[in-house]
PDB file of C-alpha atoms in Angstrom:
ATOM      1  CA  UNK A  38      94.454  95.340 108.700  1.00 65.00           C
ATOM      2  CA  UNK A  39      91.057  96.809 108.945  1.00 81.00           C
ATOM      3  CA  UNK A  40      92.453 100.324 109.540  1.00 76.00           C
ATOM      4  CA  UNK A  41      94.740 100.136 106.299  1.00 85.00           C
ATOM      5  CA  UNK A  42      91.835  98.662 104.006  1.00 83.00           C
ATOM      6  CA  UNK A  43      89.472 101.446 105.409  1.00 80.00           C
ATOM      7  CA  UNK A  44      92.202 104.246 104.340  1.00 74.00           C
ATOM      8  CA  UNK A  45      92.695 105.365 107.707  1.00 78.00           C
ATOM      9  CA  UNK A  46      96.297 105.781 107.317  1.00 74.00           C
ATOM     10  CA  UNK A  47      97.096 107.309 110.455  1.00 81.00           C
ATOM     11  CA  UNK A  48      95.546 104.458 112.430  1.00 83.00           C
ATOM     12  CA  UNK A  49      97.107 101.886 110.490  1.00 81.00           C
ATOM     13  CA  UNK A  50     100.661 103.251 110.940  1.00 81.00           C
ATOM     14  CA  UNK A  51      99.993 103.377 114.594  1.00 79.00           C
ATOM     15  CA  UNK A  52      99.344  99.409 114.529  1.00 76.00           C
ATOM     16  CA  UNK A  53     101.917  98.651 112.299  1.00 80.00           C
ATOM     17  CA  UNK A  54     104.263 100.457 114.391  1.00 78.00           C
ATOM     18  CA  UNK A  55     103.314  98.469 117.579  1.00 76.00           C
ATOM     19  CA  UNK A  56     103.984  95.235 115.201  1.00 76.00           C
ATOM     20  CA  UNK A  57     107.101  96.714 114.306  1.00 74.00           C
ATOM     21  CA  UNK A  58     108.163  96.855 117.881  1.00 78.00           C
ATOM     22  CA  UNK A  59     107.161  93.521 118.846  1.00 77.00           C
ATOM     23  CA  UNK A  60     109.293  91.918 115.872  1.00 77.00           C
ATOM     24  CA  UNK A  61     111.852  94.585 114.693  1.00 74.00           C
ATOM     25  CA  UNK A  62     113.981  91.984 112.665  1.00 80.00           C
ATOM     26  CA  UNK A  63     110.755  90.712 110.616  1.00 83.00           C
ATOM     27  CA  UNK A  64     110.612  92.677 107.090  1.00 87.00           C
ATOM     28  CA  UNK A  65     106.892  92.704 107.515  1.00 90.00           C
ATOM     29  CA  UNK A  66     106.798  96.032 109.743  1.00 90.00           C
ATOM     30  CA  UNK A  67     108.765  98.258 107.609  1.00 92.00           C
ATOM     31  CA  UNK A  68     106.942  96.655 104.419  1.00 94.00           C
ATOM     32  CA  UNK A  69     103.768  97.734 105.575  1.00 92.00           C
ATOM     33  CA  UNK A  70     104.804 101.013 107.129  1.00 92.00           C
ATOM     34  CA  UNK A  71     106.209 101.759 103.489  1.00 95.00           C
ATOM     35  CA  UNK A  72     102.910 101.303 101.837  1.00 95.00           C
ATOM     36  CA  UNK A  73     101.046 103.251 104.248  1.00 93.00           C
ATOM     37  CA  UNK A  74     104.024 106.083 103.725  1.00 95.00           C
ATOM     38  CA  UNK A  75     103.428 105.669  99.577  1.00 97.00           C
ATOM     39  CA  UNK A  76      99.675 105.296 100.228  1.00 96.00           C
ATOM     40  CA  UNK A  77      99.572 108.905 101.617  1.00 95.00           C
ATOM     41  CA  UNK A  78     102.129 110.162  98.752  1.00 96.00           C
ATOM     42  CA  UNK A  79     104.951 110.589 101.052  1.00 96.00           C
ATOM     43  CA  UNK A  80     107.675 108.890  99.065  1.00 98.00           C
ATOM     44  CA  UNK A  81     110.588 110.351 101.055  1.00 98.00           C
ATOM     45  CA  UNK A  82     108.914 108.931 104.552  1.00 96.00           C
ATOM     46  CA  UNK A  83     108.408 105.615 102.299  1.00 96.00           C
ATOM     47  CA  UNK A  84     112.325 105.194 101.260  1.00 98.00           C
ATOM     48  CA  UNK A  85     113.429 106.424 104.895  1.00 96.00           C
ATOM     49  CA  UNK A  86     111.393 103.672 106.670  1.00 94.00           C
ATOM     50  CA  UNK A  87     112.885 101.047 104.482  1.00 96.00           C
ATOM     51  CA  UNK A  88     116.390 102.375 104.303  1.00 96.00           C
ATOM     52  CA  UNK A  89     116.354 102.664 108.409  1.00 93.00           C
ATOM     53  CA  UNK A  90     115.308  99.096 108.627  1.00 93.00           C
ATOM     54  CA  UNK A  91     118.507  98.095 107.105  1.00 93.00           C
ATOM     55  CA  UNK A  92     117.064  94.951 105.199  1.00 94.00           C
ATOM     56  CA  UNK A  93     119.171  92.643 103.397  1.00 96.00           C
ATOM     57  CA  UNK A  94     117.111  91.601 100.316  1.00 96.00           C
ATOM     58  CA  UNK A  95     118.857  88.137 100.129  1.00 96.00           C
ATOM     59  CA  UNK A  96     117.648  87.797 103.650  1.00 95.00           C
ATOM     60  CA  UNK A  97     113.855  86.928 103.215  1.00 95.00           C
ATOM     61  CA  UNK A  98     111.749  87.315  99.912  1.00 97.00           C
ATOM     62  CA  UNK A  99     109.621  90.004 101.814  1.00 96.00           C
ATOM     63  CA  UNK A 100     112.856  91.983 102.353  1.00 97.00           C
ATOM     64  CA  UNK A 101     113.640  91.619  98.475  1.00 98.00           C
ATOM     65  CA  UNK A 102     110.083  92.780  97.918  1.00 98.00           C
ATOM     66  CA  UNK A 103     110.060  95.816 100.257  1.00 97.00           C
ATOM     67  CA  UNK A 104     113.187  96.993  98.183  1.00 98.00           C
ATOM     68  CA  UNK A 105     111.349  96.422  94.850  1.00 98.00           C
ATOM     69  CA  UNK A 106     108.863  98.253  96.171  1.00 98.00           C
ATOM     70  CA  UNK A 107     110.851 101.527  97.064  1.00 98.00           C
ATOM     71  CA  UNK A 108     112.472 101.165  93.877  1.00 98.00           C
ATOM     72  CA  UNK A 109     109.453 100.807  91.706  1.00 98.00           C
ATOM     73  CA  UNK A 110     107.642 103.795  93.580  1.00 98.00           C
ATOM     74  CA  UNK A 111     111.039 106.008  93.175  1.00 98.00           C
ATOM     75  CA  UNK A 112     110.601 105.152  89.419  1.00 98.00           C
ATOM     76  CA  UNK A 113     113.904 103.087  89.810  1.00 98.00           C
ATOM     77  CA  UNK A 114     112.937 100.494  87.538  1.00 98.00           C
ATOM     78  CA  UNK A 115     116.428  98.729  86.822  1.00 98.00           C
ATOM     79  CA  UNK A 116     117.166  98.860  90.483  1.00 98.00           C
ATOM     80  CA  UNK A 117     113.881  96.897  91.171  1.00 98.00           C
ATOM     81  CA  UNK A 118     114.262  94.424  88.313  1.00 98.00           C
ATOM     82  CA  UNK A 119     117.484  93.511  89.271  1.00 98.00           C
ATOM     83  CA  UNK A 120     116.017  92.037  92.469  1.00 98.00           C
ATOM     84  CA  UNK A 121     113.312  89.922  90.968  1.00 98.00           C
ATOM     85  CA  UNK A 122     114.636  86.569  89.708  1.00 97.00           C
ATOM     86  CA  UNK A 123     112.830  83.213  88.556  1.00 97.00           C
ATOM     87  CA  UNK A 124     113.410  81.781  91.720  1.00 97.00           C
ATOM     88  CA  UNK A 125     112.191  84.856  94.015  1.00 98.00           C
ATOM     89  CA  UNK A 126     108.759  84.998  91.926  1.00 98.00           C
ATOM     90  CA  UNK A 127     108.405  81.248  92.664  1.00 97.00           C
ATOM     91  CA  UNK A 128     108.846  82.064  96.689  1.00 97.00           C
ATOM     92  CA  UNK A 129     106.120  84.819  96.610  1.00 98.00           C
ATOM     93  CA  UNK A 130     103.986  83.864  93.752  1.00 98.00           C
ATOM     94  CA  UNK A 131     101.270  81.762  96.264  1.00 97.00           C
ATOM     95  CA  UNK A 132     101.062  84.933  98.864  1.00 97.00           C
ATOM     96  CA  UNK A 133      98.000  87.210  98.368  1.00 96.00           C
ATOM     97  CA  UNK A 134      99.791  89.902 100.083  1.00 96.00           C
ATOM     98  CA  UNK A 135     103.218  89.793  98.579  1.00 97.00           C
ATOM     99  CA  UNK A 136     101.365  89.556  94.848  1.00 98.00           C
ATOM    100  CA  UNK A 137      99.569  92.652  95.839  1.00 98.00           C
ATOM    101  CA  UNK A 138     102.479  94.415  96.880  1.00 98.00           C
ATOM    102  CA  UNK A 139     103.962  93.235  93.740  1.00 98.00           C
ATOM    103  CA  UNK A 140     100.954  94.832  91.697  1.00 98.00           C
ATOM    104  CA  UNK A 141     101.405  98.045  93.441  1.00 98.00           C
ATOM    105  CA  UNK A 142     105.010  97.880  92.352  1.00 98.00           C
ATOM    106  CA  UNK A 143     104.551  97.338  88.968  1.00 98.00           C
ATOM    107  CA  UNK A 144     101.564  99.835  88.605  1.00 98.00           C
ATOM    108  CA  UNK A 145     103.955 102.449  89.908  1.00 98.00           C
ATOM    109  CA  UNK A 146     106.285 101.862  87.082  1.00 98.00           C
ATOM    110  CA  UNK A 147     103.246 102.045  84.646  1.00 98.00           C
ATOM    111  CA  UNK A 148     103.374  98.421  83.632  1.00 98.00           C
ATOM    112  CA  UNK A 149      99.961  97.767  83.642  1.00 98.00           C
ATOM    113  CA  UNK A 150      99.962  94.409  82.252  1.00 98.00           C
ATOM    114  CA  UNK A 151     102.459  93.140  84.734  1.00 98.00           C
ATOM    115  CA  UNK A 152     100.355  94.940  87.740  1.00 98.00           C
ATOM    116  CA  UNK A 153      97.591  92.977  86.711  1.00 98.00           C
ATOM    117  CA  UNK A 154      99.415  89.587  86.273  1.00 98.00           C
ATOM    118  CA  UNK A 155     100.291  90.199  89.893  1.00 98.00           C
ATOM    119  CA  UNK A 156      97.187  91.544  91.205  1.00 98.00           C
ATOM    120  CA  UNK A 157      95.219  88.778  89.387  1.00 98.00           C
ATOM    121  CA  UNK A 158      97.417  86.422  91.311  1.00 98.00           C
ATOM    122  CA  UNK A 159      96.541  88.130  94.675  1.00 98.00           C
ATOM    123  CA  UNK A 160      92.940  87.707  94.206  1.00 98.00           C
ATOM    124  CA  UNK A 161      93.249  84.347  92.927  1.00 97.00           C
ATOM    125  CA  UNK A 162      94.895  83.586  96.237  1.00 97.00           C
ATOM    126  CA  UNK A 163      92.103  85.351  98.140  1.00 95.00           C
ATOM    127  CA  UNK A 164      92.798  88.902  98.600  1.00 95.00           C
ATOM    128  CA  UNK A 165      89.061  89.807  97.558  1.00 95.00           C
ATOM    129  CA  UNK A 166      88.612  93.131  99.357  1.00 94.00           C
ATOM    130  CA  UNK A 167      86.543  94.631  96.875  1.00 96.00           C
ATOM    131  CA  UNK A 168      85.867  98.015  98.472  1.00 95.00           C
ATOM    132  CA  UNK A 169      89.611  98.777  98.990  1.00 95.00           C
ATOM    133  CA  UNK A 170      90.801  97.031  95.224  1.00 97.00           C
ATOM    134  CA  UNK A 171      88.296  98.689  93.501  1.00 97.00           C
ATOM    135  CA  UNK A 172      88.532 102.197  94.849  1.00 97.00           C
ATOM    136  CA  UNK A 173      90.622 102.725  98.018  1.00 96.00           C
ATOM    137  CA  UNK A 174      93.852 101.557  97.122  1.00 97.00           C
ATOM    138  CA  UNK A 175      95.714 104.932  95.751  1.00 97.00           C
ATOM    139  CA  UNK A 176      98.721 102.792  94.501  1.00 98.00           C
ATOM    140  CA  UNK A 177      96.776 100.811  92.229  1.00 98.00           C
ATOM    141  CA  UNK A 178      94.864 103.895  90.829  1.00 98.00           C
ATOM    142  CA  UNK A 179      96.730 103.832  87.704  1.00 98.00           C
ATOM    143  CA  UNK A 180      94.930 100.623  86.874  1.00 98.00           C
ATOM    144  CA  UNK A 181      91.297 101.709  87.563  1.00 98.00           C
ATOM    145  CA  UNK A 182      89.139 102.265  84.357  1.00 97.00           C
ATOM    146  CA  UNK A 183      90.977  99.893  82.327  1.00 97.00           C
ATOM    147  CA  UNK A 184      89.181  96.849  80.843  1.00 98.00           C
ATOM    148  CA  UNK A 185      90.979  94.120  82.612  1.00 98.00           C
ATOM    149  CA  UNK A 186      90.910  95.747  85.962  1.00 98.00           C
ATOM    150  CA  UNK A 187      87.122  96.431  85.471  1.00 98.00           C
ATOM    151  CA  UNK A 188      86.812  92.575  84.570  1.00 98.00           C
ATOM    152  CA  UNK A 189      88.927  91.571  87.457  1.00 98.00           C
ATOM    153  CA  UNK A 190      86.948  93.745  89.900  1.00 98.00           C
ATOM    154  CA  UNK A 191      83.473  92.518  88.456  1.00 97.00           C
ATOM    155  CA  UNK A 192      84.863  89.048  89.636  1.00 97.00           C
ATOM    156  CA  UNK A 193      86.271  90.020  93.027  1.00 97.00           C
ATOM    157  CA  UNK A 194      82.819  91.911  93.784  1.00 96.00           C
ATOM    158  CA  UNK A 195      80.886  88.692  93.385  1.00 94.00           C
ATOM    159  CA  UNK A 196      83.657  86.546  95.400  1.00 94.00           C
ATOM    160  CA  UNK A 197      83.431  89.541  98.106  1.00 93.00           C
ATOM    161  CA  UNK A 198      79.560  89.831  98.218  1.00 88.00           C
ATOM    162  CA  UNK A 199      79.380  85.993  98.475  1.00 88.00           C
ATOM    163  CA  UNK A 200      81.795  86.064 101.442  1.00 79.00           C
ATOM    164  CA  UNK A 201      79.902  88.736 102.676  1.00 70.00           C
ATOM    165  CA  UNK A 202      76.624  86.760 102.709  1.00 72.00           C
ATOM    166  CA  UNK A 203      78.353  83.689 104.185  1.00 75.00           C
ATOM    167  CA  UNK A 204      79.806  85.354 107.326  1.00 75.00           C
ATOM    168  CA  UNK A 205      76.259  87.104 107.894  1.00 74.00           C
ATOM    169  CA  UNK A 206      74.269  83.476 107.250  1.00 70.00           C
ATOM    170  CA  UNK A 207      76.991  82.290 109.744  1.00 64.00           C
TER     171      UNK A 207
END
């Protein structure tokens, strides 16, 4: 994830491609590669990655999320929403990565409040990479500058600094 969170997209894609080769059947590979393509603005490649992975949305919560992500970034809200259920939400609600991806999807649809709900959950679950969240992630750009986002980032920064201090103190 270091390359991803440093916005070194081509380097990150190389790592994720190796991961996909090791476990081609797992939906994580397609999902993170699609995130990278979307982060660079290449939505056509993002959709191709997901389509070629041929993930059955009912096979795994991450497979469904990968399709939700694709539909959201392609502005296909109805298709994305059709994959979201109460049971599905419960299955992803406690995972910091899944909730972050859902925040990106909701931000792409222009649903700021819903995106913030998911992003707040991601940070509650431990996703506190302040530099990336505050300025790096291009898929959250539409949230930046809003009072709710800036308030969240102030809290995340405190946790990030505390984490850094704890690691350095060893």
